[in-house]
Amino acid sequence: MNVSSANVTVVLQYRDSFTKAVTKNVIVVVLGISINYINAGLIHTFSKHQIFYMNPRYILFIHLVVNDMIQVTLTVMLFVISYTIYKINVSVCCIFMLLVVFTTENTPLNLACMAVECYIAICIPLRHVQICTVKRTLMLIGLIWTTTMFSGLSDLFITLATQPLDFFYSRVFCLRNNVFPHPIITKNRHIYTYLVFLVIVWITIFYTYFKILFTAKTASKNAKKARNTVFLHGFQLLLCMASYATPKFKDVLQQWFPENFTDSLFAFYIAVQMLPRSISPFIYGLRDNTFRKYLKRHLLCKVSTNATTNQGDTGKTFVNHRI
């Protein structure tokens, strides 16, 4: 979220050459399409098998995947807009920013919930079925969206109350601070970020990780795998949280790499916005035995279908040629 905004600022202050700008946009678009294509395969696999959508663990995972797809699509669009259109209508930018805020803040909360589910499955296995039900999981997802919507909509309501109507018909560079400019919004944002994300979420991640770690020393292979999964959640969360420290990172990069500032910030954008969204398929899509089995089955069916279609087309061509 903040990285995209910082990248727009850099475009304005430090213009890339045409070739470099095209190269960066192609890289971002290709990465975005690739991540969304993989995630679409995961969603298709999830939707085709009842074993997944009746399991709270996979429901939380697929919610994270859908959230990542929305997040990647929005950040890629904003990245391309920052190099092409530059200014857009404030009302349109507000919609973009609200969706980006929702999906960005959904990620750490979803990761914390997934870590708690792993903790319950390993440390309280006898109560896992009673605690982690499909109904409660859906309610939890609703609570996640309610929490993040409260953060974003409060910015919108304050702006509606403090800005004239003409402001929403003007054109600005699509930055969160440009469409939600009131100082109290920035103050509330910092309080909300530190309280919810830096305290509650990280305490949850650390607590579940160490509880599973101690259990894994004397427990089964599944406990050790759950420990590694929570560790990956923590790594993914760390990358996501780096976006909230973008202003400080931007200053550091500008001091350390003044000649290659745009390139270093672009690399930071890839690491913070793209890399965390590519970890989700690895955590469950490849590491989870059950999901991997059904995903392979889906891919093999797709390959065999394509092969059959190609053979049919070849046969038709041969017949037409003989005729």
PDB file of C-alpha atoms in Angstrom:
ATOM      1  CA  MET A   1       0.000   0.000   0.000  1.00  0.00           C
ATOM      2  CA  ASN A   2       2.582   2.565   1.127  1.00  0.00           C
ATOM      3  CA  VAL A   3       5.185   1.160  -1.248  1.00  0.00           C
ATOM      4  CA  SER A   4       2.898   1.816  -4.197  1.00  0.00           C
ATOM      5  CA  SER A   5       2.427   5.380  -2.981  1.00  0.00           C
ATOM      6  CA  ALA A   6       6.156   5.852  -2.517  1.00  0.00           C
ATOM      7  CA  ASN A   7       6.765   4.517  -5.993  1.00  0.00           C
ATOM      8  CA  VAL A   8       4.410   7.140  -7.469  1.00  0.00           C
ATOM      9  CA  THR A   9       6.327   9.871  -5.659  1.00  0.00           C
ATOM     10  CA  VAL A  10       9.587   8.550  -7.062  1.00  0.00           C
ATOM     11  CA  VAL A  11       8.154   8.553 -10.581  1.00  0.00           C
ATOM     12  CA  LEU A  12       7.394  12.249 -10.208  1.00  0.00           C
ATOM     13  CA  GLN A  13      10.703  13.252  -8.646  1.00  0.00           C
ATOM     14  CA  TYR A  14      13.123  10.873 -10.376  1.00  0.00           C
ATOM     15  CA  ARG A  15      11.876  10.054 -13.858  1.00  0.00           C
ATOM     16  CA  ASP A  16      13.099   6.767 -15.319  1.00  0.00           C
ATOM     17  CA  SER A  17      14.136   6.524 -18.936  1.00  0.00           C
ATOM     18  CA  PHE A  18      11.474   5.210 -21.315  1.00  0.00           C
ATOM     19  CA  THR A  19      13.198   1.827 -21.673  1.00  0.00           C
ATOM     20  CA  LYS A  20      13.635   1.384 -17.940  1.00  0.00           C
ATOM     21  CA  ALA A  21      10.042   2.443 -17.240  1.00  0.00           C
ATOM     22  CA  VAL A  22       8.704  -0.062 -19.783  1.00  0.00           C
ATOM     23  CA  THR A  23      10.941  -2.803 -18.368  1.00  0.00           C
ATOM     24  CA  LYS A  24       9.738  -2.210 -14.807  1.00  0.00           C
ATOM     25  CA  ASN A  25       6.098  -2.169 -15.839  1.00  0.00           C
ATOM     26  CA  VAL A  26       6.495  -5.378 -17.857  1.00  0.00           C
ATOM     27  CA  ILE A  27       8.176  -7.086 -14.874  1.00  0.00           C
ATOM     28  CA  VAL A  28       5.407  -6.014 -12.500  1.00  0.00           C
ATOM     29  CA  VAL A  29       2.599  -7.000 -14.865  1.00  0.00           C
ATOM     30  CA  VAL A  30       4.162 -10.393 -15.661  1.00  0.00           C
ATOM     31  CA  LEU A  31       4.719 -11.118 -11.960  1.00  0.00           C
ATOM     32  CA  GLY A  32       1.166 -10.063 -11.144  1.00  0.00           C
ATOM     33  CA  ILE A  33      -0.332 -12.260 -13.881  1.00  0.00           C
ATOM     34  CA  SER A  34       1.865 -15.207 -12.843  1.00  0.00           C
ATOM     35  CA  ILE A  35       0.920 -14.965  -9.157  1.00  0.00           C
ATOM     36  CA  ASN A  36      -2.780 -14.608  -9.968  1.00  0.00           C
ATOM     37  CA  TYR A  37      -2.644 -17.518 -12.418  1.00  0.00           C
ATOM     38  CA  ILE A  38      -1.142 -19.812  -9.775  1.00  0.00           C
ATOM     39  CA  ASN A  39      -3.626 -18.607  -7.183  1.00  0.00           C
ATOM     40  CA  ALA A  40      -6.509 -19.168  -9.623  1.00  0.00           C
ATOM     41  CA  GLY A  41      -5.373 -22.792  -9.919  1.00  0.00           C
ATOM     42  CA  LEU A  42      -5.432 -23.125  -6.134  1.00  0.00           C
ATOM     43  CA  ILE A  43      -8.946 -21.662  -5.965  1.00  0.00           C
ATOM     44  CA  HIS A  44     -10.140 -24.035  -8.690  1.00  0.00           C
ATOM     45  CA  THR A  45      -8.693 -27.019  -6.819  1.00  0.00           C
ATOM     46  CA  PHE A  46     -10.294 -25.841  -3.587  1.00  0.00           C
ATOM     47  CA  SER A  47     -13.733 -25.373  -5.141  1.00  0.00           C
ATOM     48  CA  LYS A  48     -13.795 -28.805  -6.798  1.00  0.00           C
ATOM     49  CA  HIS A  49     -13.266 -30.904  -3.656  1.00  0.00           C
ATOM     50  CA  GLN A  50     -15.494 -30.979  -0.594  1.00  0.00           C
ATOM     51  CA  ILE A  51     -12.597 -32.057   1.625  1.00  0.00           C
ATOM     52  CA  PHE A  52     -11.259 -28.497   1.405  1.00  0.00           C
ATOM     53  CA  TYR A  53     -14.307 -26.281   1.851  1.00  0.00           C
ATOM     54  CA  MET A  54     -15.395 -28.310   4.877  1.00  0.00           C
ATOM     55  CA  ASN A  55     -12.011 -27.762   6.569  1.00  0.00           C
ATOM     56  CA  PRO A  56     -11.449 -24.455   8.459  1.00  0.00           C
ATOM     57  CA  ARG A  57      -7.718 -24.540   7.735  1.00  0.00           C
ATOM     58  CA  TYR A  58      -8.215 -24.551   3.971  1.00  0.00           C
ATOM     59  CA  ILE A  59     -11.023 -21.996   4.177  1.00  0.00           C
ATOM     60  CA  LEU A  60      -8.659 -19.545   5.873  1.00  0.00           C
ATOM     61  CA  PHE A  61      -5.974 -20.371   3.338  1.00  0.00           C
ATOM     62  CA  ILE A  62      -8.196 -19.810   0.311  1.00  0.00           C
ATOM     63  CA  HIS A  63      -9.465 -16.550   1.828  1.00  0.00           C
ATOM     64  CA  LEU A  64      -5.837 -15.449   2.019  1.00  0.00           C
ATOM     65  CA  VAL A  65      -5.316 -16.485  -1.615  1.00  0.00           C
ATOM     66  CA  VAL A  66      -8.378 -14.533  -2.830  1.00  0.00           C
ATOM     67  CA  ASN A  67      -7.274 -11.546  -0.754  1.00  0.00           C
ATOM     68  CA  ASP A  68      -3.792 -11.785  -2.300  1.00  0.00           C
ATOM     69  CA  MET A  69      -5.257 -11.851  -5.812  1.00  0.00           C
ATOM     70  CA  ILE A  70      -7.210  -8.650  -5.152  1.00  0.00           C
ATOM     71  CA  GLN A  71      -4.170  -7.050  -3.538  1.00  0.00           C
ATOM     72  CA  VAL A  72      -1.824  -7.969  -6.412  1.00  0.00           C
ATOM     73  CA  THR A  73      -4.305  -6.747  -9.044  1.00  0.00           C
ATOM     74  CA  LEU A  74      -4.753  -3.401  -7.294  1.00  0.00           C
ATOM     75  CA  THR A  75      -1.046  -2.778  -6.679  1.00  0.00           C
ATOM     76  CA  VAL A  76      -0.165  -3.642 -10.282  1.00  0.00           C
ATOM     77  CA  MET A  77      -2.874  -1.285 -11.548  1.00  0.00           C
ATOM     78  CA  LEU A  78      -1.630   1.522  -9.297  1.00  0.00           C
ATOM     79  CA  PHE A  79       1.952   0.878 -10.370  1.00  0.00           C
ATOM     80  CA  VAL A  80       1.069   1.129 -14.059  1.00  0.00           C
ATOM     81  CA  ILE A  81      -1.126   4.199 -13.453  1.00  0.00           C
ATOM     82  CA  SER A  82       1.785   5.907 -11.663  1.00  0.00           C
ATOM     83  CA  TYR A  83       3.853   5.638 -14.860  1.00  0.00           C
ATOM     84  CA  THR A  84       1.130   6.406 -17.401  1.00  0.00           C
ATOM     85  CA  ILE A  85      -1.914   8.412 -16.302  1.00  0.00           C
ATOM     86  CA  TYR A  86      -0.283  10.079 -13.253  1.00  0.00           C
ATOM     87  CA  LYS A  87      -3.422  11.889 -12.061  1.00  0.00           C
ATOM     88  CA  ILE A  88      -6.868  10.350 -11.625  1.00  0.00           C
ATOM     89  CA  ASN A  89     -10.159  11.496 -10.147  1.00  0.00           C
ATOM     90  CA  VAL A  90     -10.178  11.654  -6.335  1.00  0.00           C
ATOM     91  CA  SER A  91     -13.371   9.595  -6.100  1.00  0.00           C
ATOM     92  CA  VAL A  92     -11.826   6.804  -8.193  1.00  0.00           C
ATOM     93  CA  CYS A  93      -8.613   6.961  -6.188  1.00  0.00           C
ATOM     94  CA  CYS A  94     -10.636   6.690  -2.966  1.00  0.00           C
ATOM     95  CA  ILE A  95     -12.129   3.405  -4.171  1.00  0.00           C
ATOM     96  CA  PHE A  96      -8.661   2.110  -5.053  1.00  0.00           C
ATOM     97  CA  MET A  97      -7.219   3.174  -1.712  1.00  0.00           C
ATOM     98  CA  LEU A  98     -10.049   1.693   0.339  1.00  0.00           C
ATOM     99  CA  LEU A  99      -9.728  -1.677  -1.405  1.00  0.00           C
ATOM    100  CA  VAL A 100      -5.947  -1.588  -0.986  1.00  0.00           C
ATOM    101  CA  VAL A 101      -6.317  -0.743   2.718  1.00  0.00           C
ATOM    102  CA  PHE A 102      -8.807  -3.563   3.257  1.00  0.00           C
ATOM    103  CA  THR A 103      -6.743  -6.232   1.512  1.00  0.00           C
ATOM    104  CA  THR A 104      -3.407  -5.054   2.919  1.00  0.00           C
ATOM    105  CA  GLU A 105      -4.646  -5.108   6.512  1.00  0.00           C
ATOM    106  CA  ASN A 106      -6.545  -8.379   5.979  1.00  0.00           C
ATOM    107  CA  THR A 107      -3.295 -10.259   5.374  1.00  0.00           C
ATOM    108  CA  PRO A 108      -1.678 -10.024   8.835  1.00  0.00           C
ATOM    109  CA  LEU A 109      -4.987 -10.733  10.570  1.00  0.00           C
ATOM    110  CA  ASN A 110      -5.578 -13.788   8.364  1.00  0.00           C
ATOM    111  CA  LEU A 111      -2.035 -15.042   9.023  1.00  0.00           C
ATOM    112  CA  ALA A 112      -2.578 -14.679  12.775  1.00  0.00           C
ATOM    113  CA  CYS A 113      -5.819 -16.671  12.543  1.00  0.00           C
ATOM    114  CA  MET A 114      -4.077 -19.413  10.566  1.00  0.00           C
ATOM    115  CA  ALA A 115      -1.342 -19.569  13.202  1.00  0.00           C
ATOM    116  CA  VAL A 116      -3.948 -19.934  15.958  1.00  0.00           C
ATOM    117  CA  GLU A 117      -5.627 -22.750  14.002  1.00  0.00           C
ATOM    118  CA  CYS A 118      -2.272 -24.569  13.773  1.00  0.00           C
ATOM    119  CA  TYR A 119      -1.760 -24.057  17.513  1.00  0.00           C
ATOM    120  CA  ILE A 120      -5.169 -25.536  18.341  1.00  0.00           C
ATOM    121  CA  ALA A 121      -4.613 -28.497  16.006  1.00  0.00           C
ATOM    122  CA  ILE A 122      -1.244 -29.371  17.579  1.00  0.00           C
ATOM    123  CA  CYS A 123      -1.538 -28.265  21.208  1.00  0.00           C
ATOM    124  CA  ILE A 124      -5.260 -28.907  21.812  1.00  0.00           C
ATOM    125  CA  PRO A 125      -6.046 -31.668  19.280  1.00  0.00           C
ATOM    126  CA  LEU A 126      -8.967 -33.155  21.214  1.00  0.00           C
ATOM    127  CA  ARG A 127     -10.863 -29.854  21.102  1.00  0.00           C
ATOM    128  CA  HIS A 128      -9.903 -28.855  17.563  1.00  0.00           C
ATOM    129  CA  VAL A 129     -13.122 -30.174  16.000  1.00  0.00           C
ATOM    130  CA  GLN A 130     -15.297 -28.361  18.550  1.00  0.00           C
ATOM    131  CA  ILE A 131     -13.375 -25.064  18.407  1.00  0.00           C
ATOM    132  CA  CYS A 132     -12.536 -24.831  14.706  1.00  0.00           C
ATOM    133  CA  THR A 133     -15.809 -25.246  12.839  1.00  0.00           C
ATOM    134  CA  VAL A 134     -16.757 -24.009   9.385  1.00  0.00           C
ATOM    135  CA  LYS A 135     -19.372 -21.638  10.813  1.00  0.00           C
ATOM    136  CA  ARG A 136     -16.908 -20.076  13.259  1.00  0.00           C
ATOM    137  CA  THR A 137     -14.307 -19.776  10.523  1.00  0.00           C
ATOM    138  CA  LEU A 138     -16.709 -17.854   8.286  1.00  0.00           C
ATOM    139  CA  MET A 139     -17.638 -15.627  11.218  1.00  0.00           C
ATOM    140  CA  LEU A 140     -13.925 -15.025  11.839  1.00  0.00           C
ATOM    141  CA  ILE A 141     -13.411 -13.996   8.221  1.00  0.00           C
ATOM    142  CA  GLY A 142     -16.351 -11.603   8.583  1.00  0.00           C
ATOM    143  CA  LEU A 143     -14.717 -10.171  11.717  1.00  0.00           C
ATOM    144  CA  ILE A 144     -11.436  -9.675   9.823  1.00  0.00           C
ATOM    145  CA  TRP A 145     -13.200  -7.666   7.117  1.00  0.00           C
ATOM    146  CA  THR A 146     -15.161  -5.668   9.699  1.00  0.00           C
ATOM    147  CA  THR A 147     -11.949  -4.731  11.495  1.00  0.00           C
ATOM    148  CA  THR A 148     -10.148  -3.589   8.349  1.00  0.00           C
ATOM    149  CA  MET A 149     -13.206  -1.800   6.970  1.00  0.00           C
ATOM    150  CA  PHE A 150     -13.439   0.179  10.211  1.00  0.00           C
ATOM    151  CA  SER A 151      -9.894   1.425   9.611  1.00  0.00           C
ATOM    152  CA  GLY A 152     -10.451   2.413   5.970  1.00  0.00           C
ATOM    153  CA  LEU A 153     -13.976   3.801   6.240  1.00  0.00           C
ATOM    154  CA  SER A 154     -13.023   5.994   9.185  1.00  0.00           C
ATOM    155  CA  ASP A 155     -10.519   7.714   6.860  1.00  0.00           C
ATOM    156  CA  LEU A 156     -13.273   8.225   4.287  1.00  0.00           C
ATOM    157  CA  PHE A 157     -15.792   9.618   6.774  1.00  0.00           C
ATOM    158  CA  ILE A 158     -13.283  12.088   8.205  1.00  0.00           C
ATOM    159  CA  THR A 159     -12.423  13.233   4.687  1.00  0.00           C
ATOM    160  CA  LEU A 160     -16.091  13.631   3.770  1.00  0.00           C
ATOM    161  CA  ALA A 161     -16.608  15.763   6.883  1.00  0.00           C
ATOM    162  CA  THR A 162     -13.565  17.988   6.412  1.00  0.00           C
ATOM    163  CA  GLN A 163     -13.125  18.397   2.634  1.00  0.00           C
ATOM    164  CA  PRO A 164     -15.349  20.423   0.268  1.00  0.00           C
ATOM    165  CA  LEU A 165     -17.364  18.602  -2.379  1.00  0.00           C
ATOM    166  CA  ASP A 166     -15.187  20.004  -5.170  1.00  0.00           C
ATOM    167  CA  PHE A 167     -12.237  18.076  -3.756  1.00  0.00           C
ATOM    168  CA  PHE A 168     -13.778  14.764  -4.819  1.00  0.00           C
ATOM    169  CA  TYR A 169     -14.098  15.990  -8.426  1.00  0.00           C
ATOM    170  CA  SER A 170     -10.483  17.096  -8.657  1.00  0.00           C
ATOM    171  CA  ARG A 171      -7.591  15.019 -10.003  1.00  0.00           C
ATOM    172  CA  VAL A 172      -4.619  13.965  -7.876  1.00  0.00           C
ATOM    173  CA  PHE A 173      -1.782  11.519  -7.854  1.00  0.00           C
ATOM    174  CA  CYS A 174      -3.273   8.431  -6.300  1.00  0.00           C
ATOM    175  CA  LEU A 175      -1.655   8.385  -2.869  1.00  0.00           C
ATOM    176  CA  ARG A 176      -3.383   7.599   0.390  1.00  0.00           C
ATOM    177  CA  ASN A 177      -2.173  10.862   1.921  1.00  0.00           C
ATOM    178  CA  ASN A 178      -3.493  12.812  -1.082  1.00  0.00           C
ATOM    179  CA  VAL A 179      -7.057  11.492  -0.917  1.00  0.00           C
ATOM    180  CA  PHE A 180      -7.180  11.294   2.901  1.00  0.00           C
ATOM    181  CA  PRO A 181      -5.144  14.400   3.790  1.00  0.00           C
ATOM    182  CA  HIS A 182      -6.445  15.325   7.252  1.00  0.00           C
ATOM    183  CA  PRO A 183      -3.672  15.152   9.950  1.00  0.00           C
ATOM    184  CA  ILE A 184      -5.889  13.267  12.408  1.00  0.00           C
ATOM    185  CA  ILE A 185      -6.175  10.434   9.884  1.00  0.00           C
ATOM    186  CA  THR A 186      -2.409   9.917   9.914  1.00  0.00           C
ATOM    187  CA  LYS A 187      -2.368   9.973  13.709  1.00  0.00           C
ATOM    188  CA  ASN A 188      -5.205   7.450  13.988  1.00  0.00           C
ATOM    189  CA  ARG A 189      -3.545   5.272  11.358  1.00  0.00           C
ATOM    190  CA  HIS A 190      -0.335   5.079  13.361  1.00  0.00           C
ATOM    191  CA  ILE A 191      -2.187   4.206  16.572  1.00  0.00           C
ATOM    192  CA  TYR A 192      -4.237   1.543  14.792  1.00  0.00           C
ATOM    193  CA  THR A 193      -1.179   0.073  13.081  1.00  0.00           C
ATOM    194  CA  TYR A 194       0.942  -0.168  16.209  1.00  0.00           C
ATOM    195  CA  LEU A 195      -1.902  -1.448  18.406  1.00  0.00           C
ATOM    196  CA  VAL A 196      -3.448  -4.035  16.086  1.00  0.00           C
ATOM    197  CA  PHE A 197      -0.591  -5.177  13.896  1.00  0.00           C
ATOM    198  CA  LEU A 198       2.659  -4.588  15.766  1.00  0.00           C
ATOM    199  CA  VAL A 199       1.302  -5.742  19.122  1.00  0.00           C
ATOM    200  CA  ILE A 200      -1.663  -8.111  18.838  1.00  0.00           C
ATOM    201  CA  VAL A 201      -0.666  -9.893  15.619  1.00  0.00           C
ATOM    202  CA  TRP A 202       2.996 -10.332  16.506  1.00  0.00           C
ATOM    203  CA  ILE A 203       2.186 -11.528  20.019  1.00  0.00           C
ATOM    204  CA  THR A 204      -0.152 -14.100  18.466  1.00  0.00           C
ATOM    205  CA  ILE A 205       2.499 -15.284  15.991  1.00  0.00           C
ATOM    206  CA  PHE A 206       5.238 -15.558  18.620  1.00  0.00           C
ATOM    207  CA  TYR A 207       3.009 -17.251  21.184  1.00  0.00           C
ATOM    208  CA  THR A 208       1.698 -19.877  18.773  1.00  0.00           C
ATOM    209  CA  TYR A 209       5.170 -20.499  17.308  1.00  0.00           C
ATOM    210  CA  PHE A 210       6.860 -21.162  20.646  1.00  0.00           C
ATOM    211  CA  LYS A 211       3.980 -23.239  21.979  1.00  0.00           C
ATOM    212  CA  ILE A 212       4.133 -25.403  18.857  1.00  0.00           C
ATOM    213  CA  LEU A 213       7.947 -25.426  19.078  1.00  0.00           C
ATOM    214  CA  PHE A 214       7.889 -26.909  22.580  1.00  0.00           C
ATOM    215  CA  THR A 215       5.221 -29.409  21.544  1.00  0.00           C
ATOM    216  CA  ALA A 216       7.196 -30.396  18.451  1.00  0.00           C
ATOM    217  CA  LYS A 217      10.176 -31.533  20.525  1.00  0.00           C
ATOM    218  CA  THR A 218       8.276 -34.497  21.863  1.00  0.00           C
ATOM    219  CA  ALA A 219       5.427 -34.828  19.371  1.00  0.00           C
ATOM    220  CA  SER A 220       4.831 -36.144  15.890  1.00  0.00           C
ATOM    221  CA  LYS A 221       6.083 -35.035  12.506  1.00  0.00           C
ATOM    222  CA  ASN A 222       2.888 -32.995  12.026  1.00  0.00           C
ATOM    223  CA  ALA A 223       3.816 -30.769  14.966  1.00  0.00           C
ATOM    224  CA  LYS A 224       7.206 -30.025  13.454  1.00  0.00           C
ATOM    225  CA  LYS A 225       5.563 -29.249  10.115  1.00  0.00           C
ATOM    226  CA  ALA A 226       3.088 -26.930  11.854  1.00  0.00           C
ATOM    227  CA  ARG A 227       6.014 -25.176  13.548  1.00  0.00           C
ATOM    228  CA  ASN A 228       7.637 -24.570  10.157  1.00  0.00           C
ATOM    229  CA  THR A 229       4.304 -23.356   8.762  1.00  0.00           C
ATOM    230  CA  VAL A 230       3.918 -20.778  11.541  1.00  0.00           C
ATOM    231  CA  PHE A 231       7.536 -19.725  10.953  1.00  0.00           C
ATOM    232  CA  LEU A 232       6.708 -19.107   7.279  1.00  0.00           C
ATOM    233  CA  HIS A 233       3.623 -17.153   8.375  1.00  0.00           C
ATOM    234  CA  GLY A 234       5.932 -14.984  10.486  1.00  0.00           C
ATOM    235  CA  PHE A 235       8.301 -14.428   7.558  1.00  0.00           C
ATOM    236  CA  GLN A 236       5.377 -13.559   5.293  1.00  0.00           C
ATOM    237  CA  LEU A 237       4.006 -11.198   7.927  1.00  0.00           C
ATOM    238  CA  LEU A 238       7.415  -9.544   8.324  1.00  0.00           C
ATOM    239  CA  LEU A 239       7.513  -8.757   4.609  1.00  0.00           C
ATOM    240  CA  CYS A 240       3.946  -7.430   4.680  1.00  0.00           C
ATOM    241  CA  MET A 241       4.653  -5.252   7.702  1.00  0.00           C
ATOM    242  CA  ALA A 242       7.680  -3.731   5.974  1.00  0.00           C
ATOM    243  CA  SER A 243       5.241  -1.727   3.829  1.00  0.00           C
ATOM    244  CA  TYR A 244       4.261   0.272   6.933  1.00  0.00           C
ATOM    245  CA  ALA A 245       7.876   1.389   7.359  1.00  0.00           C
ATOM    246  CA  THR A 246       8.198   2.587   3.757  1.00  0.00           C
ATOM    247  CA  PRO A 247       8.931   6.279   4.587  1.00  0.00           C
ATOM    248  CA  LYS A 248      11.906   5.290   6.744  1.00  0.00           C
ATOM    249  CA  PHE A 249      13.137   2.747   4.219  1.00  0.00           C
ATOM    250  CA  LYS A 250      12.767   5.355   1.501  1.00  0.00           C
ATOM    251  CA  ASP A 251      15.038   7.765   3.402  1.00  0.00           C
ATOM    252  CA  VAL A 252      17.611   5.029   4.005  1.00  0.00           C
ATOM    253  CA  LEU A 253      17.613   3.945   0.361  1.00  0.00           C
ATOM    254  CA  GLN A 254      17.962   7.539  -0.779  1.00  0.00           C
ATOM    255  CA  GLN A 255      21.024   7.986   1.450  1.00  0.00           C
ATOM    256  CA  TRP A 256      22.673   4.675   0.576  1.00  0.00           C
ATOM    257  CA  PHE A 257      21.826   4.523  -3.146  1.00  0.00           C
ATOM    258  CA  PRO A 258      21.350   8.113  -4.338  1.00  0.00           C
ATOM    259  CA  GLU A 259      22.286   7.288  -7.937  1.00  0.00           C
ATOM    260  CA  ASN A 260      20.096   4.187  -8.159  1.00  0.00           C
ATOM    261  CA  PHE A 261      17.271   5.303  -5.907  1.00  0.00           C
ATOM    262  CA  THR A 262      14.430   4.374  -8.271  1.00  0.00           C
ATOM    263  CA  ASP A 263      15.917   0.936  -8.905  1.00  0.00           C
ATOM    264  CA  SER A 264      16.408   0.204  -5.203  1.00  0.00           C
ATOM    265  CA  LEU A 265      12.864   1.336  -4.398  1.00  0.00           C
ATOM    266  CA  PHE A 266      11.556  -0.830  -7.241  1.00  0.00           C
ATOM    267  CA  ALA A 267      13.379  -3.839  -5.745  1.00  0.00           C
ATOM    268  CA  PHE A 268      11.873  -2.968  -2.367  1.00  0.00           C
ATOM    269  CA  TYR A 269       8.422  -2.806  -3.978  1.00  0.00           C
ATOM    270  CA  ILE A 270       8.880  -6.292  -5.460  1.00  0.00           C
ATOM    271  CA  ALA A 271      10.101  -7.684  -2.114  1.00  0.00           C
ATOM    272  CA  VAL A 272       7.272  -6.161  -0.061  1.00  0.00           C
ATOM    273  CA  GLN A 273       4.301  -6.299  -2.451  1.00  0.00           C
ATOM    274  CA  MET A 274       4.970  -9.297  -4.715  1.00  0.00           C
ATOM    275  CA  LEU A 275       7.098 -11.711  -2.697  1.00  0.00           C
ATOM    276  CA  PRO A 276       4.680 -12.124   0.267  1.00  0.00           C
ATOM    277  CA  ARG A 277       1.858 -12.977  -2.171  1.00  0.00           C
ATOM    278  CA  SER A 278       3.993 -15.677  -3.823  1.00  0.00           C
ATOM    279  CA  ILE A 279       4.625 -17.434  -0.498  1.00  0.00           C
ATOM    280  CA  SER A 280       0.989 -18.426   0.082  1.00  0.00           C
ATOM    281  CA  PRO A 281       0.902 -21.042  -2.729  1.00  0.00           C
ATOM    282  CA  PHE A 282       4.116 -22.548  -1.360  1.00  0.00           C
ATOM    283  CA  ILE A 283       2.862 -22.869   2.226  1.00  0.00           C
ATOM    284  CA  TYR A 284      -0.183 -24.974   1.373  1.00  0.00           C
ATOM    285  CA  GLY A 285      -0.126 -25.507  -2.383  1.00  0.00           C
ATOM    286  CA  LEU A 286       3.204 -27.353  -2.338  1.00  0.00           C
ATOM    287  CA  ARG A 287       3.986 -28.218   1.284  1.00  0.00           C
ATOM    288  CA  ASP A 288       0.570 -29.588   2.229  1.00  0.00           C
ATOM    289  CA  ASN A 289       0.328 -33.235   1.148  1.00  0.00           C
ATOM    290  CA  THR A 290      -3.454 -33.256   0.732  1.00  0.00           C
ATOM    291  CA  PHE A 291      -3.643 -30.068  -1.305  1.00  0.00           C
ATOM    292  CA  ARG A 292      -0.615 -31.076  -3.375  1.00  0.00           C
ATOM    293  CA  LYS A 293      -2.242 -34.411  -4.266  1.00  0.00           C
ATOM    294  CA  TYR A 294      -5.434 -32.793  -5.558  1.00  0.00           C
ATOM    295  CA  LEU A 295      -3.519 -29.981  -7.256  1.00  0.00           C
ATOM    296  CA  LYS A 296      -1.402 -32.523  -9.147  1.00  0.00           C
ATOM    297  CA  ARG A 297      -4.575 -34.347 -10.138  1.00  0.00           C
ATOM    298  CA  HIS A 298      -6.048 -31.092 -11.469  1.00  0.00           C
ATOM    299  CA  LEU A 299      -2.877 -30.288 -13.433  1.00  0.00           C
ATOM    300  CA  LEU A 300      -2.624 -33.806 -14.865  1.00  0.00           C
ATOM    301  CA  CYS A 301      -6.275 -33.706 -15.945  1.00  0.00           C
ATOM    302  CA  LYS A 302      -5.650 -30.354 -17.618  1.00  0.00           C
ATOM    303  CA  VAL A 303      -2.589 -31.685 -19.449  1.00  0.00           C
ATOM    304  CA  SER A 304      -4.420 -34.833 -20.591  1.00  0.00           C
ATOM    305  CA  THR A 305      -7.386 -32.752 -21.778  1.00  0.00           C
ATOM    306  CA  ASN A 306      -5.106 -30.499 -23.805  1.00  0.00           C
ATOM    307  CA  ALA A 307      -3.350 -33.549 -25.263  1.00  0.00           C
ATOM    308  CA  THR A 308      -6.677 -35.102 -26.249  1.00  0.00           C
ATOM    309  CA  THR A 309      -7.805 -31.840 -27.852  1.00  0.00           C
ATOM    310  CA  ASN A 310      -4.572 -31.582 -29.811  1.00  0.00           C
ATOM    311  CA  GLN A 311      -4.915 -35.169 -31.009  1.00  0.00           C
ATOM    312  CA  GLY A 312      -8.497 -34.493 -32.108  1.00  0.00           C
ATOM    313  CA  ASP A 313      -7.405 -31.386 -34.005  1.00  0.00           C
ATOM    314  CA  THR A 314      -4.596 -33.364 -35.664  1.00  0.00           C
ATOM    315  CA  GLY A 315      -7.068 -36.090 -36.693  1.00  0.00           C
ATOM    316  CA  LYS A 316      -9.458 -33.554 -38.174  1.00  0.00           C
ATOM    317  CA  THR A 317      -6.629 -31.921 -40.096  1.00  0.00           C
ATOM    318  CA  PHE A 318      -5.531 -35.306 -41.469  1.00  0.00           C
ATOM    319  CA  VAL A 319      -9.087 -36.208 -42.564  1.00  0.00           C
ATOM    320  CA  ASN A 320      -9.576 -32.829 -44.201  1.00  0.00           C
ATOM    321  CA  HIS A 321      -6.277 -33.244 -45.982  1.00  0.00           C
ATOM    322  CA  ARG A 322      -7.299 -36.690 -47.316  1.00  0.00           C
ATOM    323  CA  ILE A 323     -10.649 -35.334 -48.484  1.00  0.00           C
TER     324      ILE A 323
END
